[in-house]
PDB file of C-alpha atoms in Angstrom:
ATOM      1  CA  MET H 968      66.303   1.351 -29.962  1.00 42.00           C
ATOM      2  CA  ALA H 969      64.965  -2.125 -29.254  1.00 57.00           C
ATOM      3  CA  GLN H 970      67.357  -5.009 -29.697  1.00 70.00           C
ATOM      4  CA  LYS H 971      67.249  -6.694 -33.084  1.00 82.00           C
ATOM      5  CA  SER H 972      66.963 -10.320 -31.973  1.00 84.00           C
ATOM      6  CA  PHE H 973      67.701 -12.760 -29.150  1.00 91.00           C
ATOM      7  CA  ARG H 974      70.606 -15.145 -28.590  1.00 90.00           C
ATOM      8  CA  LYS H 975      68.478 -17.267 -26.286  1.00 93.00           C
ATOM      9  CA  ILE H 976      64.886 -17.439 -25.083  1.00 93.00           C
ATOM     10  CA  PRO H 977      64.305 -14.753 -22.399  1.00 89.00           C
ATOM     11  CA  GLU H 978      63.428 -16.192 -18.993  1.00 86.00           C
ATOM     12  CA  SER H 979      60.366 -13.940 -18.791  1.00 82.00           C
ATOM     13  CA  VAL H 980      59.040 -15.583 -21.957  1.00 90.00           C
ATOM     14  CA  ARG H 981      59.726 -19.060 -20.587  1.00 91.00           C
ATOM     15  CA  SER H 982      57.758 -18.172 -17.461  1.00 86.00           C
ATOM     16  CA  LYS H 983      54.800 -16.975 -19.494  1.00 87.00           C
ATOM     17  CA  VAL H 984      54.829 -20.060 -21.723  1.00 94.00           C
ATOM     18  CA  ALA H 985      54.822 -22.303 -18.647  1.00 92.00           C
ATOM     19  CA  ASN H 986      51.778 -20.454 -17.268  1.00 86.00           C
ATOM     20  CA  LEU H 987      49.683 -20.533 -20.443  1.00 91.00           C
ATOM     21  CA  PRO H 988      46.399 -22.465 -20.125  1.00 89.00           C
ATOM     22  CA  SER H 989      47.161 -24.791 -23.056  1.00 91.00           C
ATOM     23  CA  ASP H 990      50.156 -26.359 -24.787  1.00 95.00           C
ATOM     24  CA  GLU H 991      49.494 -24.642 -28.110  1.00 96.00           C
ATOM     25  CA  TYR H 992      50.213 -20.941 -28.359  1.00 97.00           C
ATOM     26  CA  GLN H 993      51.577 -18.183 -30.587  1.00 97.00           C
ATOM     27  CA  VAL H 994      54.281 -15.572 -30.369  1.00 97.00           C
ATOM     28  CA  GLY H 995      52.645 -12.165 -30.548  1.00 95.00           C
ATOM     29  CA  VAL H 996      52.417  -8.786 -28.894  1.00 92.00           C
ATOM     30  CA  LEU H 997      50.045  -5.881 -28.350  1.00 89.00           C
ATOM     31  CA  ARG H 998      51.637  -2.536 -29.192  1.00 89.00           C
ATOM     32  CA  SER H 999      50.388   1.031 -29.281  1.00 85.00           C
ATOM     33  CA  TYR H1000      51.620   3.666 -31.745  1.00 88.00           C
ATOM     34  CA  PRO H1001      50.967   7.353 -32.330  1.00 87.00           C
ATOM     35  CA  VAL H1002      49.194   7.660 -35.676  1.00 90.00           C
ATOM     36  CA  SER H1003      51.902  10.141 -36.683  1.00 90.00           C
ATOM     37  CA  ASP H1004      54.501   7.335 -36.439  1.00 90.00           C
ATOM     38  CA  LEU H1005      52.483   5.205 -38.847  1.00 93.00           C
ATOM     39  CA  GLU H1006      52.133   8.156 -41.207  1.00 93.00           C
ATOM     40  CA  ALA H1007      55.929   8.520 -41.077  1.00 93.00           C
ATOM     41  CA  GLY H1008      56.348   4.902 -42.206  1.00 94.00           C
ATOM     42  CA  LEU H1009      57.388   3.219 -38.966  1.00 93.00           C
ATOM     43  CA  LEU H1010      55.657  -0.035 -39.998  1.00 95.00           C
ATOM     44  CA  ALA H1011      55.803   0.419 -43.761  1.00 96.00           C
ATOM     45  CA  HIS H1012      57.760  -2.855 -44.052  1.00 96.00           C
ATOM     46  CA  LEU H1013      54.614  -4.629 -42.791  1.00 97.00           C
ATOM     47  CA  GLU H1014      52.395  -2.539 -45.103  1.00 96.00           C
ATOM     48  CA  VAL H1015      50.857  -0.720 -42.129  1.00 96.00           C
ATOM     49  CA  SER H1016      50.188   2.951 -42.795  1.00 94.00           C
ATOM     50  CA  ALA H1017      47.879   5.812 -41.856  1.00 92.00           C
ATOM     51  CA  GLN H1018      45.786   8.043 -44.085  1.00 88.00           C
ATOM     52  CA  GLY H1019      43.946  11.113 -42.880  1.00 86.00           C
ATOM     53  CA  GLY H1020      44.721  10.214 -39.280  1.00 86.00           C
ATOM     54  CA  ILE H1021      43.239   6.716 -39.657  1.00 90.00           C
ATOM     55  CA  ALA H1022      45.404   3.605 -39.429  1.00 93.00           C
ATOM     56  CA  VAL H1023      45.419   1.144 -42.324  1.00 94.00           C
ATOM     57  CA  VAL H1024      46.271  -2.338 -41.018  1.00 95.00           C
ATOM     58  CA  PRO H1025      46.355  -5.340 -43.401  1.00 95.00           C
ATOM     59  CA  GLN H1026      45.298  -8.748 -42.117  1.00 96.00           C
ATOM     60  CA  THR H1027      48.711 -10.300 -42.797  1.00 96.00           C
ATOM     61  CA  SER H1028      52.126  -9.302 -44.060  1.00 96.00           C
ATOM     62  CA  LEU H1029      55.223 -11.272 -45.059  1.00 96.00           C
ATOM     63  CA  PRO H1030      58.307  -9.623 -43.509  1.00 96.00           C
ATOM     64  CA  PRO H1031      60.833  -8.524 -46.151  1.00 96.00           C
ATOM     65  CA  ALA H1032      64.348  -9.985 -46.219  1.00 95.00           C
ATOM     66  CA  GLU H1033      65.841  -6.522 -45.674  1.00 95.00           C
ATOM     67  CA  GLN H1034      64.335  -6.360 -42.187  1.00 95.00           C
ATOM     68  CA  GLY H1035      66.940  -8.728 -40.721  1.00 94.00           C
ATOM     69  CA  ARG H1036      68.540 -12.143 -40.914  1.00 94.00           C
ATOM     70  CA  PHE H1037      65.562 -14.007 -39.444  1.00 95.00           C
ATOM     71  CA  SER H1038      63.232 -12.330 -41.916  1.00 96.00           C
ATOM     72  CA  LYS H1039      65.618 -13.366 -44.694  1.00 95.00           C
ATOM     73  CA  TRP H1040      65.845 -16.945 -43.415  1.00 94.00           C
ATOM     74  CA  ASN H1041      62.048 -17.030 -43.198  1.00 95.00           C
ATOM     75  CA  LEU H1042      61.897 -16.224 -46.911  1.00 93.00           C
ATOM     76  CA  THR H1043      64.840 -18.082 -48.428  1.00 92.00           C
ATOM     77  CA  GLY H1044      65.974 -20.600 -45.834  1.00 90.00           C
ATOM     78  CA  ARG H1045      69.554 -21.156 -44.722  1.00 83.00           C
ATOM     79  CA  ILE H1046      72.345 -23.692 -44.389  1.00 84.00           C
ATOM     80  CA  VAL H1047      73.197 -24.701 -40.811  1.00 81.00           C
ATOM     81  CA  ARG H1048      76.463 -26.288 -39.714  1.00 85.00           C
ATOM     82  CA  ARG H1049      75.439 -28.846 -37.069  1.00 83.00           C
ATOM     83  CA  THR H1050      78.202 -28.484 -34.495  1.00 87.00           C
ATOM     84  CA  ASP H1051      75.998 -30.441 -32.084  1.00 84.00           C
ATOM     85  CA  LEU H1052      76.343 -33.614 -34.174  1.00 86.00           C
ATOM     86  CA  PRO H1053      79.413 -35.838 -34.694  1.00 90.00           C
ATOM     87  CA  LYS H1054      81.700 -34.949 -37.575  1.00 90.00           C
ATOM     88  CA  VAL H1055      81.574 -37.135 -40.685  1.00 88.00           C
ATOM     89  CA  ASP H1056      83.948 -37.841 -43.563  1.00 88.00           C
ATOM     90  CA  ARG H1057      83.581 -35.379 -46.427  1.00 87.00           C
ATOM     91  CA  SER H1058      85.405 -35.710 -49.739  1.00 86.00           C
ATOM     92  CA  TRP H1059      86.486 -33.056 -52.217  1.00 81.00           C
ATOM     93  CA  GLY H1060      87.975 -33.519 -55.649  1.00 86.00           C
ATOM     94  CA  PHE H1061      89.583 -31.464 -58.392  1.00 83.00           C
ATOM     95  CA  GLU H1062      90.898 -32.098 -61.862  1.00 90.00           C
ATOM     96  CA  THR H1063      94.633 -31.922 -62.541  1.00 90.00           C
ATOM     97  CA  PRO H1064      96.556 -32.477 -65.831  1.00 90.00           C
ATOM     98  CA  ASN H1065      98.435 -35.712 -66.394  1.00 90.00           C
ATOM     99  CA  PHE H1066     102.147 -35.121 -65.863  1.00 88.00           C
ATOM    100  CA  GLY H1067     101.417 -31.400 -65.737  1.00 87.00           C
ATOM    101  CA  ASP H1068     100.317 -31.313 -69.362  1.00 90.00           C
ATOM    102  CA  TRP H1069      96.634 -30.868 -70.198  1.00 90.00           C
ATOM    103  CA  SER H1070      97.308 -32.166 -73.711  1.00 90.00           C
ATOM    104  CA  LYS H1071      97.983 -35.564 -72.133  1.00 88.00           C
ATOM    105  CA  GLY H1072      94.581 -35.616 -70.405  1.00 89.00           C
ATOM    106  CA  SER H1073      93.662 -35.172 -66.774  1.00 90.00           C
ATOM    107  CA  HIS H1074      92.667 -37.074 -63.695  1.00 87.00           C
ATOM    108  CA  THR H1075      90.765 -36.371 -60.469  1.00 88.00           C
ATOM    109  CA  ILE H1076      92.493 -36.031 -57.142  1.00 88.00           C
ATOM    110  CA  THR H1077      90.244 -36.688 -54.148  1.00 89.00           C
ATOM    111  CA  PHE H1078      90.963 -35.952 -50.517  1.00 84.00           C
ATOM    112  CA  THR H1079      88.835 -36.625 -47.415  1.00 90.00           C
ATOM    113  CA  ARG H1080      88.672 -35.050 -44.006  1.00 90.00           C
ATOM    114  CA  GLN H1081      86.365 -34.861 -40.978  1.00 91.00           C
ATOM    115  CA  ALA H1082      83.780 -32.055 -41.185  1.00 86.00           C
ATOM    116  CA  TYR H1083      80.601 -30.979 -39.430  1.00 88.00           C
ATOM    117  CA  GLN H1084      77.342 -32.171 -40.915  1.00 85.00           C
ATOM    118  CA  ILE H1085      75.336 -29.649 -42.939  1.00 79.00           C
ATOM    119  CA  GLU H1086      71.562 -29.181 -42.751  1.00 80.00           C
ATOM    120  CA  HIS H1087      69.565 -27.303 -45.369  1.00 80.00           C
ATOM    121  CA  LEU H1088      66.603 -25.471 -43.803  1.00 79.00           C
ATOM    122  CA  HIS H1089      63.952 -24.242 -46.206  1.00 82.00           C
ATOM    123  CA  GLY H1090      62.204 -20.909 -45.791  1.00 85.00           C
ATOM    124  CA  HIS H1091      58.645 -21.250 -44.482  1.00 89.00           C
ATOM    125  CA  GLN H1092      57.355 -17.801 -45.522  1.00 94.00           C
ATOM    126  CA  ILE H1093      55.587 -17.362 -42.174  1.00 95.00           C
ATOM    127  CA  VAL H1094      53.427 -14.232 -42.166  1.00 96.00           C
ATOM    128  CA  ILE H1095      52.629 -11.877 -39.305  1.00 97.00           C
ATOM    129  CA  ALA H1096      48.889 -11.516 -38.700  1.00 96.00           C
ATOM    130  CA  MET H1097      47.684  -8.114 -37.532  1.00 96.00           C
ATOM    131  CA  GLU H1098      44.479  -6.692 -36.117  1.00 95.00           C
ATOM    132  CA  GLU H1099      43.626  -3.200 -34.954  1.00 94.00           C
ATOM    133  CA  VAL H1100      42.475  -3.376 -31.335  1.00 91.00           C
ATOM    134  CA  SER H1101      41.595   0.230 -30.594  1.00 85.00           C
ATOM    135  CA  SER H1102      42.137   3.753 -31.852  1.00 83.00           C
ATOM    136  CA  HIS H1103      41.710   6.920 -29.795  1.00 77.00           C
ATOM    137  CA  ASP H1104      43.533  10.139 -28.934  1.00 70.00           C
ATOM    138  CA  LYS H1105      45.590   9.863 -32.142  1.00 82.00           C
ATOM    139  CA  GLN H1106      46.967   6.511 -30.994  1.00 83.00           C
ATOM    140  CA  VAL H1107      46.279   3.054 -32.353  1.00 90.00           C
ATOM    141  CA  THR H1108      46.818  -0.331 -30.681  1.00 90.00           C
ATOM    142  CA  ILE H1109      47.623  -3.297 -32.928  1.00 94.00           C
ATOM    143  CA  ALA H1110      47.690  -7.002 -32.091  1.00 94.00           C
ATOM    144  CA  PHE H1111      50.509  -8.850 -33.863  1.00 97.00           C
ATOM    145  CA  ARG H1112      50.724 -12.651 -34.038  1.00 97.00           C
ATOM    146  CA  VAL H1113      53.293 -14.759 -35.853  1.00 97.00           C
ATOM    147  CA  ASP H1114      51.075 -17.077 -37.912  1.00 96.00           C
ATOM    148  CA  HIS H1115      52.657 -20.272 -36.600  1.00 96.00           C
ATOM    149  CA  ILE H1116      51.275 -22.474 -33.811  1.00 96.00           C
ATOM    150  CA  LEU H1117      53.848 -23.603 -31.252  1.00 97.00           C
ATOM    151  CA  ASN H1118      53.467 -26.563 -28.908  1.00 97.00           C
ATOM    152  CA  ARG H1119      55.452 -26.447 -25.691  1.00 95.00           C
ATOM    153  CA  THR H1120      55.637 -30.274 -25.560  1.00 95.00           C
ATOM    154  CA  ALA H1121      57.172 -30.657 -29.037  1.00 95.00           C
ATOM    155  CA  ALA H1122      60.740 -31.932 -29.354  1.00 94.00           C
ATOM    156  CA  ASP H1123      61.823 -28.926 -31.446  1.00 92.00           C
ATOM    157  CA  HIS H1124      59.877 -26.414 -29.348  1.00 96.00           C
ATOM    158  CA  ASP H1125      62.801 -24.255 -28.175  1.00 96.00           C
ATOM    159  CA  ALA H1126      64.252 -23.831 -31.662  1.00 92.00           C
ATOM    160  CA  ASP H1127      60.847 -22.886 -33.106  1.00 95.00           C
ATOM    161  CA  LEU H1128      60.147 -20.494 -30.246  1.00 97.00           C
ATOM    162  CA  LEU H1129      63.490 -18.716 -30.582  1.00 96.00           C
ATOM    163  CA  PHE H1130      63.044 -18.333 -34.347  1.00 95.00           C
ATOM    164  CA  THR H1131      59.534 -16.874 -34.094  1.00 96.00           C
ATOM    165  CA  LEU H1132      60.559 -14.576 -31.238  1.00 96.00           C
ATOM    166  CA  CYS H1133      63.391 -13.188 -33.335  1.00 95.00           C
ATOM    167  CA  LEU H1134      61.161 -12.829 -36.407  1.00 96.00           C
ATOM    168  CA  LEU H1135      58.663 -10.722 -34.467  1.00 96.00           C
ATOM    169  CA  GLN H1136      61.389  -8.775 -32.650  1.00 94.00           C
ATOM    170  CA  GLU H1137      62.992  -7.780 -35.954  1.00 95.00           C
ATOM    171  CA  ASN H1138      59.732  -6.454 -37.340  1.00 95.00           C
ATOM    172  CA  VAL H1139      57.865  -5.065 -34.330  1.00 94.00           C
ATOM    173  CA  GLY H1140      60.553  -4.514 -31.695  1.00 90.00           C
ATOM    174  CA  ALA H1141      58.721  -6.367 -28.905  1.00 88.00           C
ATOM    175  CA  VAL H1142      57.530  -9.884 -28.122  1.00 91.00           C
ATOM    176  CA  ASP H1143      55.047 -11.730 -25.947  1.00 91.00           C
ATOM    177  CA  VAL H1144      53.102 -15.007 -26.085  1.00 94.00           C
ATOM    178  CA  VAL H1145      49.396 -15.800 -26.142  1.00 94.00           C
ATOM    179  CA  ALA H1146      47.342 -19.002 -26.189  1.00 94.00           C
ATOM    180  CA  SER H1147      46.322 -19.782 -29.769  1.00 93.00           C
ATOM    181  CA  THR H1148      42.663 -20.065 -28.726  1.00 93.00           C
ATOM    182  CA  THR H1149      42.594 -16.633 -27.065  1.00 92.00           C
ATOM    183  CA  SER H1150      40.688 -14.051 -29.098  1.00 92.00           C
ATOM    184  CA  THR H1151      42.240 -10.653 -29.678  1.00 92.00           C
ATOM    185  CA  GLY H1152      39.529  -8.982 -27.600  1.00 89.00           C
ATOM    186  CA  GLU H1153      40.103 -11.317 -24.666  1.00 87.00           C
ATOM    187  CA  TRP H1154      43.856 -10.871 -25.012  1.00 87.00           C
ATOM    188  CA  ALA H1155      43.546  -7.087 -24.875  1.00 83.00           C
ATOM    189  CA  ARG H1156      41.324  -7.281 -21.787  1.00 77.00           C
ATOM    190  CA  THR H1157      43.733  -9.540 -19.889  1.00 72.00           C
ATOM    191  CA  MET H1158      46.715  -7.343 -20.785  1.00 70.00           C
ATOM    192  CA  ALA H1159      45.072  -4.182 -19.501  1.00 66.00           C
ATOM    193  CA  LEU H1160      46.487  -3.343 -16.085  1.00 64.00           C
ATOM    194  CA  THR H1161      43.938  -2.384 -13.459  1.00 67.00           C
ATOM    195  CA  TRP H1162      44.945  -1.073 -10.065  1.00 72.00           C
ATOM    196  CA  GLU H1163      43.504  -1.646  -6.612  1.00 75.00           C
ATOM    197  CA  PHE H1164      44.517   1.013  -4.086  1.00 77.00           C
ATOM    198  CA  LEU H1165      45.544  -0.052  -0.589  1.00 76.00           C
ATOM    199  CA  PRO H1166      45.708   2.813   1.948  1.00 74.00           C
ATOM    200  CA  VAL H1167      48.839   2.751   4.083  1.00 77.00           C
ATOM    201  CA  GLY H1168      47.707   5.064   6.864  1.00 65.00           C
ATOM    202  CA  THR H1169      49.104   4.098  10.246  1.00 58.00           C
ATOM    203  CA  ARG H1170      49.504   0.411   9.474  1.00 67.00           C
ATOM    204  CA  GLU H1171      52.771  -1.209  10.425  1.00 77.00           C
ATOM    205  CA  THR H1172      55.245  -1.826   7.639  1.00 79.00           C
ATOM    206  CA  ASP H1173      55.290  -5.588   8.281  1.00 80.00           C
ATOM    207  CA  SER H1174      51.495  -5.686   8.007  1.00 81.00           C
ATOM    208  CA  VAL H1175      51.509  -3.942   4.619  1.00 82.00           C
ATOM    209  CA  ILE H1176      54.304  -6.169   3.310  1.00 81.00           C
ATOM    210  CA  GLY H1177      52.493  -9.276   4.529  1.00 82.00           C
ATOM    211  CA  GLU H1178      49.288  -8.252   2.754  1.00 81.00           C
ATOM    212  CA  LEU H1179      51.092  -7.547  -0.527  1.00 81.00           C
ATOM    213  CA  THR H1180      53.140 -10.745  -0.519  1.00 81.00           C
ATOM    214  CA  ARG H1181      49.911 -12.664   0.099  1.00 81.00           C
ATOM    215  CA  ARG H1182      48.321 -11.002  -2.923  1.00 76.00           C
ATOM    216  CA  LEU H1183      51.434 -11.765  -4.949  1.00 76.00           C
ATOM    217  CA  ARG H1184      51.017 -15.431  -3.989  1.00 74.00           C
ATOM    218  CA  LEU H1185      54.536 -15.709  -2.623  1.00 75.00           C
ATOM    219  CA  GLU H1186      54.683 -18.564  -0.144  1.00 80.00           C
ATOM    220  CA  ARG H1187      57.072 -18.397   2.810  1.00 80.00           C
ATOM    221  CA  ASN H1188      59.399 -20.936   1.206  1.00 81.00           C
ATOM    222  CA  ASP H1189      59.452 -19.106  -2.129  1.00 80.00           C
ATOM    223  CA  PRO H1190      63.092 -18.084  -2.835  1.00 78.00           C
ATOM    224  CA  ARG H1191      61.892 -14.788  -4.323  1.00 77.00           C
ATOM    225  CA  ARG H1192      60.028 -13.705  -1.203  1.00 82.00           C
ATOM    226  CA  GLU H1193      63.006 -12.222   0.661  1.00 84.00           C
ATOM    227  CA  GLY H1194      63.970 -10.030  -2.307  1.00 82.00           C
ATOM    228  CA  VAL H1195      60.394  -8.871  -2.854  1.00 82.00           C
ATOM    229  CA  GLU H1196      59.990  -7.977   0.827  1.00 84.00           C
ATOM    230  CA  ALA H1197      63.190  -5.914   0.697  1.00 85.00           C
ATOM    231  CA  ARG H1198      61.897  -4.007  -2.345  1.00 86.00           C
ATOM    232  CA  LEU H1199      58.556  -3.354  -0.683  1.00 85.00           C
ATOM    233  CA  GLY H1200      60.348  -2.175   2.431  1.00 87.00           C
ATOM    234  CA  ALA H1201      62.375   0.296   0.360  1.00 87.00           C
ATOM    235  CA  LEU H1202      59.162   1.676  -1.150  1.00 88.00           C
ATOM    236  CA  LEU H1203      57.437   2.025   2.221  1.00 88.00           C
ATOM    237  CA  ALA H1204      60.495   3.763   3.696  1.00 89.00           C
ATOM    238  CA  LEU H1205      59.843   6.628   1.255  1.00 90.00           C
ATOM    239  CA  ARG H1206      56.410   7.215   2.886  1.00 90.00           C
ATOM    240  CA  PRO H1207      53.950   6.766   0.020  1.00 90.00           C
ATOM    241  CA  GLU H1208      50.359   8.007   0.339  1.00 88.00           C
ATOM    242  CA  ARG H1209      49.049   4.569  -0.583  1.00 87.00           C
ATOM    243  CA  MET H1210      50.145   1.270  -2.063  1.00 85.00           C
ATOM    244  CA  LEU H1211      48.805  -0.257  -5.253  1.00 81.00           C
ATOM    245  CA  TYR H1212      48.207  -3.810  -6.379  1.00 80.00           C
ATOM    246  CA  GLY H1213      47.394  -4.753  -9.948  1.00 75.00           C
ATOM    247  CA  THR H1214      47.158  -7.707 -12.313  1.00 68.00           C
ATOM    248  CA  SER H1215      47.689  -8.054 -16.039  1.00 62.00           C
ATOM    249  CA  GLY H1216      47.257 -11.534 -17.397  1.00 53.00           C
ATOM    250  CA  PHE H1217      49.578 -13.768 -15.381  1.00 50.00           C
ATOM    251  CA  GLN H1218      51.632 -10.807 -14.189  1.00 61.00           C
ATOM    252  CA  ARG H1219      51.245  -9.212 -10.774  1.00 70.00           C
ATOM    253  CA  TYR H1220      52.412  -5.715  -9.947  1.00 77.00           C
ATOM    254  CA  VAL H1221      52.810  -3.645  -6.825  1.00 83.00           C
ATOM    255  CA  GLY H1222      53.396   0.031  -6.589  1.00 82.00           C
ATOM    256  CA  ALA H1223      53.397   3.110  -4.398  1.00 87.00           C
ATOM    257  CA  GLN H1224      51.726   6.457  -5.024  1.00 89.00           C
ATOM    258  CA  PHE H1225      53.532   9.513  -3.642  1.00 90.00           C
ATOM    259  CA  THR H1226      51.515  12.308  -5.280  1.00 90.00           C
ATOM    260  CA  PRO H1227      48.477  12.209  -7.597  1.00 86.00           C
ATOM    261  CA  GLY H1228      50.856  12.203 -10.574  1.00 87.00           C
ATOM    262  CA  LEU H1229      53.806  10.250  -9.169  1.00 91.00           C
ATOM    263  CA  VAL H1230      53.652   6.450  -8.925  1.00 89.00           C
ATOM    264  CA  VAL H1231      56.412   3.875  -8.563  1.00 90.00           C
ATOM    265  CA  PHE H1232      55.651   0.302  -9.582  1.00 83.00           C
ATOM    266  CA  GLU H1233      57.277  -2.962 -10.561  1.00 78.00           C
ATOM    267  CA  ASN H1234      56.506  -6.530 -11.555  1.00 69.00           C
ATOM    268  CA  ALA H1235      57.464  -8.080  -8.233  1.00 63.00           C
ATOM    269  CA  ARG H1236      57.543 -11.680  -9.461  1.00 57.00           C
ATOM    270  CA  TYR H1237      59.438 -11.481 -12.755  1.00 55.00           C
ATOM    271  CA  GLY H1238      60.818  -7.961 -13.081  1.00 59.00           C
ATOM    272  CA  ASN H1239      64.405  -6.836 -12.667  1.00 74.00           C
ATOM    273  CA  ALA H1240      63.621  -3.126 -12.577  1.00 81.00           C
ATOM    274  CA  ILE H1241      61.380  -0.594 -10.879  1.00 86.00           C
ATOM    275  CA  TYR H1242      59.526   2.177 -12.738  1.00 86.00           C
ATOM    276  CA  VAL H1243      59.064   5.747 -11.590  1.00 89.00           C
ATOM    277  CA  MET H1244      56.063   7.146 -13.482  1.00 87.00           C
ATOM    278  CA  PHE H1245      55.564  10.874 -13.366  1.00 86.00           C
ATOM    279  CA  GLU H1246      53.546  11.732 -16.472  1.00 80.00           C
ATOM    280  CA  ASP H1247      50.141  10.262 -17.375  1.00 76.00           C
ATOM    281  CA  TRP H1248      50.802   7.213 -15.226  1.00 78.00           C
ATOM    282  CA  GLU H1249      47.151   6.125 -15.534  1.00 72.00           C
ATOM    283  CA  ASP H1250      47.601   5.786 -19.288  1.00 70.00           C
ATOM    284  CA  LEU H1251      51.081   4.237 -19.086  1.00 70.00           C
ATOM    285  CA  SER H1252      49.951   1.628 -16.575  1.00 70.00           C
ATOM    286  CA  LYS H1253      47.256   0.417 -18.978  1.00 63.00           C
ATOM    287  CA  ARG H1254      49.865  -0.503 -21.543  1.00 64.00           C
ATOM    288  CA  SER H1255      51.481  -3.920 -21.466  1.00 59.00           C
ATOM    289  CA  ARG H1256      54.930  -4.065 -19.935  1.00 60.00           C
ATOM    290  CA  VAL H1257      56.296  -5.283 -23.267  1.00 59.00           C
ATOM    291  CA  ASP H1258      54.770  -2.306 -25.063  1.00 62.00           C
ATOM    292  CA  LEU H1259      56.068   0.050 -22.393  1.00 64.00           C
ATOM    293  CA  LEU H1260      59.659  -1.128 -22.763  1.00 64.00           C
ATOM    294  CA  ALA H1261      59.511  -1.133 -26.549  1.00 60.00           C
ATOM    295  CA  GLY H1262      58.436   2.502 -26.736  1.00 59.00           C
ATOM    296  CA  SER H1263      60.178   5.688 -25.691  1.00 56.00           C
ATOM    297  CA  SER H1264      60.902   6.345 -22.011  1.00 57.00           C
ATOM    298  CA  ARG H1265      58.873   9.557 -21.941  1.00 70.00           C
ATOM    299  CA  GLY H1266      56.897   9.872 -18.739  1.00 81.00           C
ATOM    300  CA  PHE H1267      58.807   7.315 -16.696  1.00 85.00           C
ATOM    301  CA  GLU H1268      62.252   6.393 -15.410  1.00 86.00           C
ATOM    302  CA  ARG H1269      63.407   2.771 -15.290  1.00 85.00           C
ATOM    303  CA  ILE H1270      65.758   1.837 -12.441  1.00 89.00           C
ATOM    304  CA  ILE H1271      67.389  -1.601 -12.660  1.00 87.00           C
ATOM    305  CA  HIS H1272      67.718  -3.581  -9.426  1.00 86.00           C
ATOM    306  CA  ARG H1273      71.468  -3.559  -9.016  1.00 87.00           C
ATOM    307  CA  ARG H1274      73.774  -2.202  -6.347  1.00 89.00           C
ATOM    308  CA  GLY H1275      72.700   1.291  -5.295  1.00 91.00           C
ATOM    309  CA  TRP H1276      69.192   1.101  -6.789  1.00 91.00           C
ATOM    310  CA  GLU H1277      67.616   2.221  -3.499  1.00 91.00           C
ATOM    311  CA  GLY H1278      69.592   5.490  -3.591  1.00 93.00           C
ATOM    312  CA  ARG H1279      68.650   6.139  -7.217  1.00 92.00           C
ATOM    313  CA  LEU H1280      65.009   5.437  -6.401  1.00 92.00           C
ATOM    314  CA  ARG H1281      65.078   7.757  -3.381  1.00 92.00           C
ATOM    315  CA  HIS H1282      66.591  10.569  -5.464  1.00 92.00           C
ATOM    316  CA  ALA H1283      64.059  10.088  -8.282  1.00 91.00           C
ATOM    317  CA  VAL H1284      61.091  10.110  -5.904  1.00 92.00           C
ATOM    318  CA  GLN H1285      62.286  13.069  -3.853  1.00 91.00           C
ATOM    319  CA  THR H1286      63.045  15.102  -6.952  1.00 90.00           C
ATOM    320  CA  ARG H1287      59.679  14.426  -8.580  1.00 87.00           C
ATOM    321  CA  ARG H1288      57.785  14.869  -5.317  1.00 85.00           C
ATOM    322  CA  ASN H1289      59.423  18.250  -4.739  1.00 79.00           C
ATOM    323  CA  ASP H1290      58.586  19.299  -8.315  1.00 75.00           C
ATOM    324  CA  ALA H1291      54.924  18.529  -7.647  1.00 63.00           C
ATOM    325  CA  ARG H1292      54.750  20.846  -4.629  1.00 61.00           C
TER     326      ARG H1292
END
């Protein structure tokens, strides 16, 4: 199950925001769903449904409070204790009887102490805009956008970004960002991952690595280059039939094909994991990385780059390659 919200802005999102072509943008995501999931009510809270195998997608929907705390705050607002500001004097009072006898009247006792300042934030009732992008093979792709324009130069940018990220995460289970001027059609085209195949043949390993790092635009003084070269070396050591290079928006991917149905790929610039795809990899690779992670893991295995990942990758590739023979 996807996480409910974020404690801080993910670094991958920060990187994408920094690379957007304009300061103004929106939090949104492209996601694909089996029509059967919509018929079962997966997005009923956003009034998305399916009838007779056809998706019914409203233009906008206001997330219900029951969907999570950010959805509730979006509707009703909240009270925030500003621990980042200096404490101030706050006074409280209560009535007490004179000499312990209410028949003799009463008086107010007041006491004061230092307390954090309180800020009342009103609910903005921000809606999520939706648009059906495509529908085929009993699967529908929907573009979601939080209907709130963010500006990366604004003083309150980070707070607004975190709130809208969490609002979308609660309701859709995935997040991304897109320039506010980008049409849905253009967005879908840039997110589609297309591969270019690079035959390995008898070329030296260093030559292949050099070509891929050039395509990835990793300069020699880039601190990420050494790690990327090590990952590429691990892939080449497993003797792939050919290497792959692909782009999706601002993302750049490399991969290795071991059999017609077995491909290993990763986002070499921003990713922290490698993906072993062994079922309908052509279809999976066309989906956005965000959509891929938000869905089920059917058809691929995700291996995080931590100690021993090379051994886990080698085992996964050898096992799948043997199964294909």
